[in-house]
Amino acid sequence: MIPVAYSATLSAALFALGILGLMRNRSALRMLIAIELILNAANINFVAFAHHHGQSDGLTYTLFSIALAAAEAAVGLAILIHLYRHVKTVDADAATAMRW
Amino acid sequence: MHERSGCVQLFRPQADAPALGSSGGTGRGVRVRIMQLAAIGVPIFIFLLMAYAVAQTADWQVEGTGGAEDIDAIVQDIFTDHLVAFEVLGVLLTAAMIGALVIARPMVSGLDSDHYPKADRAELERTQETSEPTATFTVTGPPTMAPFASESPAPAPPGTPPAARVGGEEE
């Protein structure tokens, strides 16, 4: 059985990579990908500790988290499409004006 | 050129930022470089902090039993203890899908374009050309099913635009 410490370390690494991608990227699409990486890091933690404790609660929370991530990705991409139609780029810096 | 604003700008590499190690002079350039290095340092710090916490945990308190692979237990858990959360999640997903469809719908003249800066005519036509559906549906009578062998794929309507390319460019 894989020690839970290894899974926790992997989760920490993915989380840090997601934070790095979120802070360093200008493209909004890449930011969304980085956010998905962060969410999946948390999911790995849920699964690892659920497996370690022998309980199914963590797996249930993981399923809910995956569904929430899907909803967030759908809405985020829709906003990105709508943004592109008006500023003609996916650069997050281009979205500087609120709707008036 | 859009006016840049907000501190989030400082974390990302900019085209006019001085190169690392150069004596690129101004105070703002130095501050930008510090922020960019912080953008690398903060995730590294977060990872090291979490790795340290994992390494310092010598005893994970509960010996793993490895018995969480039972699908029946997961299903039982969802439909008894977490039933309300499951139903709310379904409603949330439905609302998210409908909201995404509304947000990403093609622009209709007179409905959306009145609230945004007017694009020039060529740009507006190009946007509408790539977002409007190319198929048209007409009702001529009771539906009839053609034999499978004799069916042939419908030709693409003339003037079908190529797939729109979406993407921004990094510096």
PDB file of C-alpha atoms in Angstrom:
ATOM      1  CA  MET A   1       0.000   0.000   0.000  1.00  0.00           C
ATOM      2  CA  ILE A   2       1.266   3.439  -0.894  1.00  0.00           C
ATOM      3  CA  PRO A   3       2.046   5.481   2.218  1.00  0.00           C
ATOM      4  CA  VAL A   4      -0.299   8.393   2.664  1.00  0.00           C
ATOM      5  CA  ALA A   5       2.683  10.721   3.043  1.00  0.00           C
ATOM      6  CA  TYR A   6       3.593  10.165  -0.604  1.00  0.00           C
ATOM      7  CA  SER A   7       0.103  11.091  -1.732  1.00  0.00           C
ATOM      8  CA  ALA A   8       0.078  14.141   0.501  1.00  0.00           C
ATOM      9  CA  THR A   9       3.410  15.265  -0.943  1.00  0.00           C
ATOM     10  CA  LEU A  10       2.116  14.776  -4.472  1.00  0.00           C
ATOM     11  CA  SER A  11      -0.943  16.805  -3.587  1.00  0.00           C
ATOM     12  CA  ALA A  12       1.237  19.570  -2.194  1.00  0.00           C
ATOM     13  CA  ALA A  13       3.356  19.596  -5.346  1.00  0.00           C
ATOM     14  CA  LEU A  14       0.337  19.820  -7.624  1.00  0.00           C
ATOM     15  CA  PHE A  15      -1.124  22.575  -5.481  1.00  0.00           C
ATOM     16  CA  ALA A  16       2.083  24.568  -5.679  1.00  0.00           C
ATOM     17  CA  LEU A  17       2.259  24.073  -9.446  1.00  0.00           C
ATOM     18  CA  GLY A  18      -1.308  25.308  -9.747  1.00  0.00           C
ATOM     19  CA  ILE A  19      -0.501  28.406  -7.726  1.00  0.00           C
ATOM     20  CA  LEU A  20       2.565  28.997  -9.884  1.00  0.00           C
ATOM     21  CA  GLY A  21       0.547  28.698 -13.069  1.00  0.00           C
ATOM     22  CA  LEU A  22      -2.146  30.994 -11.741  1.00  0.00           C
ATOM     23  CA  MET A  23       0.300  33.717 -10.775  1.00  0.00           C
ATOM     24  CA  ARG A  24       2.634  33.530 -13.764  1.00  0.00           C
ATOM     25  CA  ASN A  25       0.275  33.185 -16.698  1.00  0.00           C
ATOM     26  CA  ARG A  26      -1.350  36.020 -18.540  1.00  0.00           C
ATOM     27  CA  SER A  27      -3.746  33.955 -20.585  1.00  0.00           C
ATOM     28  CA  ALA A  28      -7.083  33.450 -18.851  1.00  0.00           C
ATOM     29  CA  LEU A  29      -7.345  29.991 -20.363  1.00  0.00           C
ATOM     30  CA  ARG A  30      -4.103  28.915 -18.737  1.00  0.00           C
ATOM     31  CA  MET A  31      -5.320  30.377 -15.458  1.00  0.00           C
ATOM     32  CA  LEU A  32      -8.404  28.171 -15.658  1.00  0.00           C
ATOM     33  CA  ILE A  33      -6.185  25.162 -16.252  1.00  0.00           C
ATOM     34  CA  ALA A  34      -4.105  26.104 -13.209  1.00  0.00           C
ATOM     35  CA  ILE A  35      -7.263  26.376 -11.100  1.00  0.00           C
ATOM     36  CA  GLU A  36      -8.279  22.894 -12.224  1.00  0.00           C
ATOM     37  CA  LEU A  37      -4.859  21.653 -11.130  1.00  0.00           C
ATOM     38  CA  ILE A  38      -5.410  23.135  -7.675  1.00  0.00           C
ATOM     39  CA  LEU A  39      -8.811  21.485  -7.368  1.00  0.00           C
ATOM     40  CA  ASN A  40      -7.425  18.134  -8.405  1.00  0.00           C
ATOM     41  CA  ALA A  41      -4.653  18.436  -5.844  1.00  0.00           C
ATOM     42  CA  ALA A  42      -7.316  18.724  -3.138  1.00  0.00           C
ATOM     43  CA  ASN A  43      -9.150  15.739  -4.638  1.00  0.00           C
ATOM     44  CA  ILE A  44      -6.018  13.609  -4.428  1.00  0.00           C
ATOM     45  CA  ASN A  45      -5.759  14.502  -0.751  1.00  0.00           C
ATOM     46  CA  PHE A  46      -9.379  13.508  -0.158  1.00  0.00           C
ATOM     47  CA  VAL A  47      -8.909  10.158  -1.864  1.00  0.00           C
ATOM     48  CA  ALA A  48      -5.593   9.430  -0.181  1.00  0.00           C
ATOM     49  CA  PHE A  49      -6.882  10.003   3.335  1.00  0.00           C
ATOM     50  CA  ALA A  50     -10.158   8.218   2.632  1.00  0.00           C
ATOM     51  CA  HIS A  51      -8.176   5.198   1.523  1.00  0.00           C
ATOM     52  CA  HIS A  52      -5.910   5.489   4.537  1.00  0.00           C
ATOM     53  CA  HIS A  53      -8.765   5.598   7.048  1.00  0.00           C
ATOM     54  CA  GLY A  54     -10.854   3.037   5.223  1.00  0.00           C
ATOM     55  CA  GLN A  55     -13.898   5.290   4.957  1.00  0.00           C
ATOM     56  CA  SER A  56     -15.969   6.318   1.972  1.00  0.00           C
ATOM     57  CA  ASP A  57     -16.720   9.885   3.096  1.00  0.00           C
ATOM     58  CA  GLY A  58     -13.634  11.287   1.424  1.00  0.00           C
ATOM     59  CA  LEU A  59     -14.538   9.609  -1.841  1.00  0.00           C
ATOM     60  CA  THR A  60     -18.013  11.117  -1.676  1.00  0.00           C
ATOM     61  CA  TYR A  61     -16.558  14.555  -1.135  1.00  0.00           C
ATOM     62  CA  THR A  62     -14.235  13.955  -4.066  1.00  0.00           C
ATOM     63  CA  LEU A  63     -17.172  13.225  -6.344  1.00  0.00           C
ATOM     64  CA  PHE A  64     -18.866  16.412  -5.249  1.00  0.00           C
ATOM     65  CA  SER A  65     -15.654  18.354  -5.765  1.00  0.00           C
ATOM     66  CA  ILE A  66     -15.251  16.988  -9.293  1.00  0.00           C
ATOM     67  CA  ALA A  67     -18.811  17.972 -10.163  1.00  0.00           C
ATOM     68  CA  LEU A  68     -18.259  21.465  -8.784  1.00  0.00           C
ATOM     69  CA  ALA A  69     -15.040  21.779 -10.758  1.00  0.00           C
ATOM     70  CA  ALA A  70     -16.920  20.841 -13.920  1.00  0.00           C
ATOM     71  CA  ALA A  71     -19.555  23.491 -13.278  1.00  0.00           C
ATOM     72  CA  GLU A  72     -16.903  26.079 -12.562  1.00  0.00           C
ATOM     73  CA  ALA A  73     -14.986  25.187 -15.706  1.00  0.00           C
ATOM     74  CA  ALA A  74     -18.124  25.481 -17.838  1.00  0.00           C
ATOM     75  CA  VAL A  75     -19.005  28.897 -16.499  1.00  0.00           C
ATOM     76  CA  GLY A  76     -15.395  30.064 -16.660  1.00  0.00           C
ATOM     77  CA  LEU A  77     -15.054  29.043 -20.290  1.00  0.00           C
ATOM     78  CA  ALA A  78     -18.350  30.711 -21.155  1.00  0.00           C
ATOM     79  CA  ILE A  79     -17.117  33.929 -19.586  1.00  0.00           C
ATOM     80  CA  LEU A  80     -13.855  33.554 -21.492  1.00  0.00           C
ATOM     81  CA  ILE A  81     -15.731  33.172 -24.783  1.00  0.00           C
ATOM     82  CA  HIS A  82     -17.856  36.205 -24.021  1.00  0.00           C
ATOM     83  CA  LEU A  83     -14.777  38.185 -23.056  1.00  0.00           C
ATOM     84  CA  TYR A  84     -12.983  37.227 -26.261  1.00  0.00           C
ATOM     85  CA  ARG A  85     -15.858  38.508 -28.369  1.00  0.00           C
ATOM     86  CA  HIS A  86     -15.386  41.974 -26.962  1.00  0.00           C
ATOM     87  CA  VAL A  87     -11.658  42.441 -26.396  1.00  0.00           C
ATOM     88  CA  LYS A  88     -10.528  39.972 -29.094  1.00  0.00           C
ATOM     89  CA  THR A  89      -7.949  38.355 -26.840  1.00  0.00           C
ATOM     90  CA  VAL A  90      -7.805  35.950 -23.891  1.00  0.00           C
ATOM     91  CA  ASP A  91      -5.293  38.142 -22.107  1.00  0.00           C
ATOM     92  CA  ALA A  92      -6.671  38.740 -18.610  1.00  0.00           C
ATOM     93  CA  ASP A  93      -5.040  42.158 -18.532  1.00  0.00           C
ATOM     94  CA  ALA A  94      -7.302  43.311 -21.352  1.00  0.00           C
ATOM     95  CA  ALA A  95     -10.435  43.074 -19.208  1.00  0.00           C
ATOM     96  CA  THR A  96     -10.109  46.421 -17.477  1.00  0.00           C
ATOM     97  CA  ALA A  97     -13.590  47.952 -17.815  1.00  0.00           C
ATOM     98  CA  MET A  98     -16.754  46.966 -16.015  1.00  0.00           C
ATOM     99  CA  ARG A  99     -19.983  46.988 -17.951  1.00  0.00           C
ATOM    100  CA  TRP A 100     -21.656  50.374 -17.918  1.00  0.00           C
TER     101      TRP A 100
ATOM    102  CA  MET B   1      -3.643  49.544 -25.963  1.00  0.00           C
ATOM    103  CA  HIS B   2      -5.588  48.743 -22.813  1.00  0.00           C
ATOM    104  CA  GLU B   3      -4.614  50.552 -19.670  1.00  0.00           C
ATOM    105  CA  ARG B   4      -2.983  48.211 -17.214  1.00  0.00           C
ATOM    106  CA  SER B   5      -4.270  48.249 -13.684  1.00  0.00           C
ATOM    107  CA  GLY B   6      -4.217  46.167 -10.545  1.00  0.00           C
ATOM    108  CA  CYS B   7      -1.441  44.499  -8.650  1.00  0.00           C
ATOM    109  CA  VAL B   8      -2.025  41.224 -10.496  1.00  0.00           C
ATOM    110  CA  GLN B   9      -0.234  42.789 -13.472  1.00  0.00           C
ATOM    111  CA  LEU B  10       3.009  42.774 -11.544  1.00  0.00           C
ATOM    112  CA  PHE B  11       3.233  39.005 -11.200  1.00  0.00           C
ATOM    113  CA  ARG B  12       3.322  38.219 -14.892  1.00  0.00           C
ATOM    114  CA  PRO B  13       6.246  38.810 -17.248  1.00  0.00           C
ATOM    115  CA  GLN B  14       5.891  41.942 -19.286  1.00  0.00           C
ATOM    116  CA  ALA B  15       7.352  42.803 -22.650  1.00  0.00           C
ATOM    117  CA  ASP B  16       8.927  46.002 -21.428  1.00  0.00           C
ATOM    118  CA  ALA B  17      10.393  44.615 -18.211  1.00  0.00           C
ATOM    119  CA  PRO B  18      14.205  44.673 -17.911  1.00  0.00           C
ATOM    120  CA  ALA B  19      16.009  41.368 -18.179  1.00  0.00           C
ATOM    121  CA  LEU B  20      17.153  39.577 -15.069  1.00  0.00           C
ATOM    122  CA  GLY B  21      20.628  40.725 -14.040  1.00  0.00           C
ATOM    123  CA  SER B  22      20.521  43.870 -16.145  1.00  0.00           C
ATOM    124  CA  SER B  23      20.800  47.276 -14.617  1.00  0.00           C
ATOM    125  CA  GLY B  24      17.378  48.198 -15.931  1.00  0.00           C
ATOM    126  CA  GLY B  25      17.135  50.984 -13.835  1.00  0.00           C
ATOM    127  CA  THR B  26      13.890  52.486 -12.747  1.00  0.00           C
ATOM    128  CA  GLY B  27      12.336  51.824  -9.359  1.00  0.00           C
ATOM    129  CA  ARG B  28       9.228  50.435 -10.938  1.00  0.00           C
ATOM    130  CA  GLY B  29      11.271  47.972 -13.005  1.00  0.00           C
ATOM    131  CA  VAL B  30      12.999  46.722  -9.889  1.00  0.00           C
ATOM    132  CA  ARG B  31       9.683  46.404  -8.102  1.00  0.00           C
ATOM    133  CA  VAL B  32       8.259  44.466 -11.019  1.00  0.00           C
ATOM    134  CA  ARG B  33      11.189  42.083 -10.956  1.00  0.00           C
ATOM    135  CA  ILE B  34      10.794  41.567  -7.212  1.00  0.00           C
ATOM    136  CA  MET B  35       7.126  40.741  -7.693  1.00  0.00           C
ATOM    137  CA  GLN B  36       7.938  38.315 -10.485  1.00  0.00           C
ATOM    138  CA  LEU B  37      10.466  36.548  -8.305  1.00  0.00           C
ATOM    139  CA  ALA B  38       7.873  36.467  -5.523  1.00  0.00           C
ATOM    140  CA  ALA B  39       5.466  34.808  -7.931  1.00  0.00           C
ATOM    141  CA  ILE B  40       7.965  31.960  -8.195  1.00  0.00           C
ATOM    142  CA  GLY B  41       8.957  32.010  -4.537  1.00  0.00           C
ATOM    143  CA  VAL B  42       5.462  31.885  -3.058  1.00  0.00           C
ATOM    144  CA  PRO B  43       4.500  28.518  -4.640  1.00  0.00           C
ATOM    145  CA  ILE B  44       7.883  27.084  -3.712  1.00  0.00           C
ATOM    146  CA  PHE B  45       7.402  28.282  -0.149  1.00  0.00           C
ATOM    147  CA  ILE B  46       3.906  26.777  -0.009  1.00  0.00           C
ATOM    148  CA  PHE B  47       5.214  23.435  -1.254  1.00  0.00           C
ATOM    149  CA  LEU B  48       8.120  23.392   1.186  1.00  0.00           C
ATOM    150  CA  LEU B  49       5.798  24.264   4.063  1.00  0.00           C
ATOM    151  CA  MET B  50       3.410  21.435   3.250  1.00  0.00           C
ATOM    152  CA  ALA B  51       6.224  18.983   2.616  1.00  0.00           C
ATOM    153  CA  TYR B  52       7.729  19.908   5.971  1.00  0.00           C
ATOM    154  CA  ALA B  53       4.383  19.284   7.695  1.00  0.00           C
ATOM    155  CA  VAL B  54       4.132  15.882   6.020  1.00  0.00           C
ATOM    156  CA  ALA B  55       7.709  14.979   6.893  1.00  0.00           C
ATOM    157  CA  GLN B  56       7.273  16.020  10.520  1.00  0.00           C
ATOM    158  CA  THR B  57       4.224  13.778  10.908  1.00  0.00           C
ATOM    159  CA  ALA B  58       5.951  10.611  12.029  1.00  0.00           C
ATOM    160  CA  ASP B  59       2.823   8.852  13.193  1.00  0.00           C
ATOM    161  CA  TRP B  60      -0.312   9.202  11.105  1.00  0.00           C
ATOM    162  CA  GLN B  61      -2.312   8.048  14.133  1.00  0.00           C
ATOM    163  CA  VAL B  62      -4.566   5.613  12.384  1.00  0.00           C
ATOM    164  CA  GLU B  63      -3.257   2.538  10.673  1.00  0.00           C
ATOM    165  CA  GLY B  64      -4.661   2.350   7.195  1.00  0.00           C
ATOM    166  CA  THR B  65      -7.118  -0.428   6.582  1.00  0.00           C
ATOM    167  CA  GLY B  66      -7.465   0.117   2.865  1.00  0.00           C
ATOM    168  CA  GLY B  67     -11.154  -0.668   2.822  1.00  0.00           C
ATOM    169  CA  ALA B  68     -12.545   2.279   0.940  1.00  0.00           C
ATOM    170  CA  GLU B  69     -12.914   0.605  -2.448  1.00  0.00           C
ATOM    171  CA  ASP B  70     -16.436  -0.606  -1.799  1.00  0.00           C
ATOM    172  CA  ILE B  71     -18.671   1.076  -4.360  1.00  0.00           C
ATOM    173  CA  ASP B  72     -21.783   0.053  -2.478  1.00  0.00           C
ATOM    174  CA  ALA B  73     -20.584   1.958   0.574  1.00  0.00           C
ATOM    175  CA  ILE B  74     -20.028   5.094  -1.517  1.00  0.00           C
ATOM    176  CA  VAL B  75     -23.467   4.862  -3.087  1.00  0.00           C
ATOM    177  CA  GLN B  76     -25.049   4.198   0.299  1.00  0.00           C
ATOM    178  CA  ASP B  77     -23.281   7.247   1.665  1.00  0.00           C
ATOM    179  CA  ILE B  78     -24.420   9.521  -1.147  1.00  0.00           C
ATOM    180  CA  PHE B  79     -28.063   8.476  -1.071  1.00  0.00           C
ATOM    181  CA  THR B  80     -28.484   8.509   2.713  1.00  0.00           C
ATOM    182  CA  ASP B  81     -26.146  10.878   4.542  1.00  0.00           C
ATOM    183  CA  HIS B  82     -25.443  13.254   1.654  1.00  0.00           C
ATOM    184  CA  LEU B  83     -28.696  13.139  -0.258  1.00  0.00           C
ATOM    185  CA  VAL B  84     -29.508  16.839   0.061  1.00  0.00           C
ATOM    186  CA  ALA B  85     -26.017  17.790  -1.059  1.00  0.00           C
ATOM    187  CA  PHE B  86     -26.403  15.473  -4.037  1.00  0.00           C
ATOM    188  CA  GLU B  87     -29.678  17.069  -5.079  1.00  0.00           C
ATOM    189  CA  VAL B  88     -28.328  20.580  -4.577  1.00  0.00           C
ATOM    190  CA  LEU B  89     -25.319  19.631  -6.679  1.00  0.00           C
ATOM    191  CA  GLY B  90     -27.640  18.553  -9.472  1.00  0.00           C
ATOM    192  CA  VAL B  91     -29.482  21.850  -9.356  1.00  0.00           C
ATOM    193  CA  LEU B  92     -26.182  23.713  -9.273  1.00  0.00           C
ATOM    194  CA  LEU B  93     -24.883  21.855 -12.313  1.00  0.00           C
ATOM    195  CA  THR B  94     -28.104  22.564 -14.206  1.00  0.00           C
ATOM    196  CA  ALA B  95     -27.913  26.242 -13.340  1.00  0.00           C
ATOM    197  CA  ALA B  96     -24.251  26.356 -14.329  1.00  0.00           C
ATOM    198  CA  MET B  97     -24.965  24.784 -17.715  1.00  0.00           C
ATOM    199  CA  ILE B  98     -27.848  27.138 -18.430  1.00  0.00           C
ATOM    200  CA  GLY B  99     -25.791  30.104 -17.296  1.00  0.00           C
ATOM    201  CA  ALA B 100     -22.881  29.073 -19.482  1.00  0.00           C
ATOM    202  CA  LEU B 101     -25.188  28.744 -22.484  1.00  0.00           C
ATOM    203  CA  VAL B 102     -26.671  32.173 -21.864  1.00  0.00           C
ATOM    204  CA  ILE B 103     -23.281  33.799 -21.436  1.00  0.00           C
ATOM    205  CA  ALA B 104     -21.719  32.183 -24.470  1.00  0.00           C
ATOM    206  CA  ARG B 105     -24.709  32.561 -26.815  1.00  0.00           C
ATOM    207  CA  PRO B 106     -24.171  34.292 -30.155  1.00  0.00           C
ATOM    208  CA  MET B 107     -24.623  38.035 -30.039  1.00  0.00           C
ATOM    209  CA  VAL B 108     -28.000  39.193 -31.312  1.00  0.00           C
ATOM    210  CA  SER B 109     -28.147  42.659 -32.773  1.00  0.00           C
ATOM    211  CA  GLY B 110     -30.271  44.957 -30.662  1.00  0.00           C
ATOM    212  CA  LEU B 111     -30.110  42.731 -27.606  1.00  0.00           C
ATOM    213  CA  ASP B 112     -26.460  42.591 -26.543  1.00  0.00           C
ATOM    214  CA  SER B 113     -24.574  44.869 -28.870  1.00  0.00           C
ATOM    215  CA  ASP B 114     -26.411  47.967 -27.615  1.00  0.00           C
ATOM    216  CA  HIS B 115     -24.650  47.671 -24.259  1.00  0.00           C
ATOM    217  CA  TYR B 116     -21.124  47.338 -25.583  1.00  0.00           C
ATOM    218  CA  PRO B 117     -18.871  49.587 -27.648  1.00  0.00           C
ATOM    219  CA  LYS B 118     -19.856  49.490 -31.277  1.00  0.00           C
ATOM    220  CA  ALA B 119     -17.572  47.360 -33.400  1.00  0.00           C
ATOM    221  CA  ASP B 120     -16.971  48.353 -36.984  1.00  0.00           C
ATOM    222  CA  ARG B 121     -19.198  46.737 -39.529  1.00  0.00           C
ATOM    223  CA  ALA B 122     -16.616  44.318 -40.868  1.00  0.00           C
ATOM    224  CA  GLU B 123     -15.720  43.066 -37.393  1.00  0.00           C
ATOM    225  CA  LEU B 124     -19.382  42.660 -36.458  1.00  0.00           C
ATOM    226  CA  GLU B 125     -20.138  40.688 -39.600  1.00  0.00           C
ATOM    227  CA  ARG B 126     -17.113  38.501 -39.043  1.00  0.00           C
ATOM    228  CA  THR B 127     -18.172  37.785 -35.442  1.00  0.00           C
ATOM    229  CA  GLN B 128     -21.737  36.989 -36.416  1.00  0.00           C
ATOM    230  CA  GLU B 129     -20.575  34.898 -39.328  1.00  0.00           C
ATOM    231  CA  THR B 130     -18.536  32.611 -37.073  1.00  0.00           C
ATOM    232  CA  SER B 131     -21.110  32.371 -34.283  1.00  0.00           C
ATOM    233  CA  GLU B 132     -24.403  31.863 -36.153  1.00  0.00           C
ATOM    234  CA  PRO B 133     -25.415  28.275 -36.887  1.00  0.00           C
ATOM    235  CA  THR B 134     -25.057  27.184 -40.490  1.00  0.00           C
ATOM    236  CA  ALA B 135     -27.869  24.600 -40.513  1.00  0.00           C
ATOM    237  CA  THR B 136     -31.433  25.637 -41.269  1.00  0.00           C
ATOM    238  CA  PHE B 137     -34.468  23.566 -40.378  1.00  0.00           C
ATOM    239  CA  THR B 138     -37.698  23.653 -42.337  1.00  0.00           C
ATOM    240  CA  VAL B 139     -40.853  21.694 -41.636  1.00  0.00           C
ATOM    241  CA  THR B 140     -42.310  20.314 -44.839  1.00  0.00           C
ATOM    242  CA  GLY B 141     -44.490  17.469 -43.613  1.00  0.00           C
ATOM    243  CA  PRO B 142     -44.481  14.202 -41.708  1.00  0.00           C
ATOM    244  CA  PRO B 143     -40.960  12.895 -41.192  1.00  0.00           C
ATOM    245  CA  THR B 144     -39.936  10.064 -43.470  1.00  0.00           C
ATOM    246  CA  MET B 145     -37.068   7.715 -42.863  1.00  0.00           C
ATOM    247  CA  ALA B 146     -34.777   7.134 -45.801  1.00  0.00           C
ATOM    248  CA  PRO B 147     -33.149   3.698 -46.204  1.00  0.00           C
ATOM    249  CA  PHE B 148     -29.761   3.589 -44.549  1.00  0.00           C
ATOM    250  CA  ALA B 149     -27.941   2.372 -47.628  1.00  0.00           C
ATOM    251  CA  SER B 150     -29.132   5.192 -49.812  1.00  0.00           C
ATOM    252  CA  GLU B 151     -28.414   7.956 -47.339  1.00  0.00           C
ATOM    253  CA  SER B 152     -25.612  10.291 -48.239  1.00  0.00           C
ATOM    254  CA  PRO B 153     -24.094  13.000 -46.113  1.00  0.00           C
ATOM    255  CA  ALA B 154     -25.520  16.438 -46.765  1.00  0.00           C
ATOM    256  CA  PRO B 155     -23.059  18.780 -48.451  1.00  0.00           C
ATOM    257  CA  ALA B 156     -21.848  21.695 -46.420  1.00  0.00           C
ATOM    258  CA  PRO B 157     -23.674  24.906 -47.259  1.00  0.00           C
ATOM    259  CA  PRO B 158     -21.715  27.240 -49.498  1.00  0.00           C
ATOM    260  CA  GLY B 159     -19.642  29.839 -47.784  1.00  0.00           C
ATOM    261  CA  THR B 160     -19.244  27.828 -44.604  1.00  0.00           C
ATOM    262  CA  PRO B 161     -16.586  29.644 -42.596  1.00  0.00           C
ATOM    263  CA  PRO B 162     -13.634  27.710 -41.252  1.00  0.00           C
ATOM    264  CA  ALA B 163     -13.497  26.977 -37.516  1.00  0.00           C
ATOM    265  CA  ALA B 164     -12.865  30.141 -35.536  1.00  0.00           C
ATOM    266  CA  ARG B 165      -9.471  30.288 -33.909  1.00  0.00           C
ATOM    267  CA  VAL B 166      -9.461  31.357 -30.276  1.00  0.00           C
ATOM    268  CA  GLY B 167      -6.252  32.190 -28.512  1.00  0.00           C
ATOM    269  CA  GLY B 168      -4.133  34.953 -27.072  1.00  0.00           C
ATOM    270  CA  GLU B 169      -0.449  35.269 -27.369  1.00  0.00           C
ATOM    271  CA  GLU B 170       2.071  35.338 -24.578  1.00  0.00           C
ATOM    272  CA  GLU B 171       4.867  37.807 -24.907  1.00  0.00           C
TER     273      GLU B 171
END
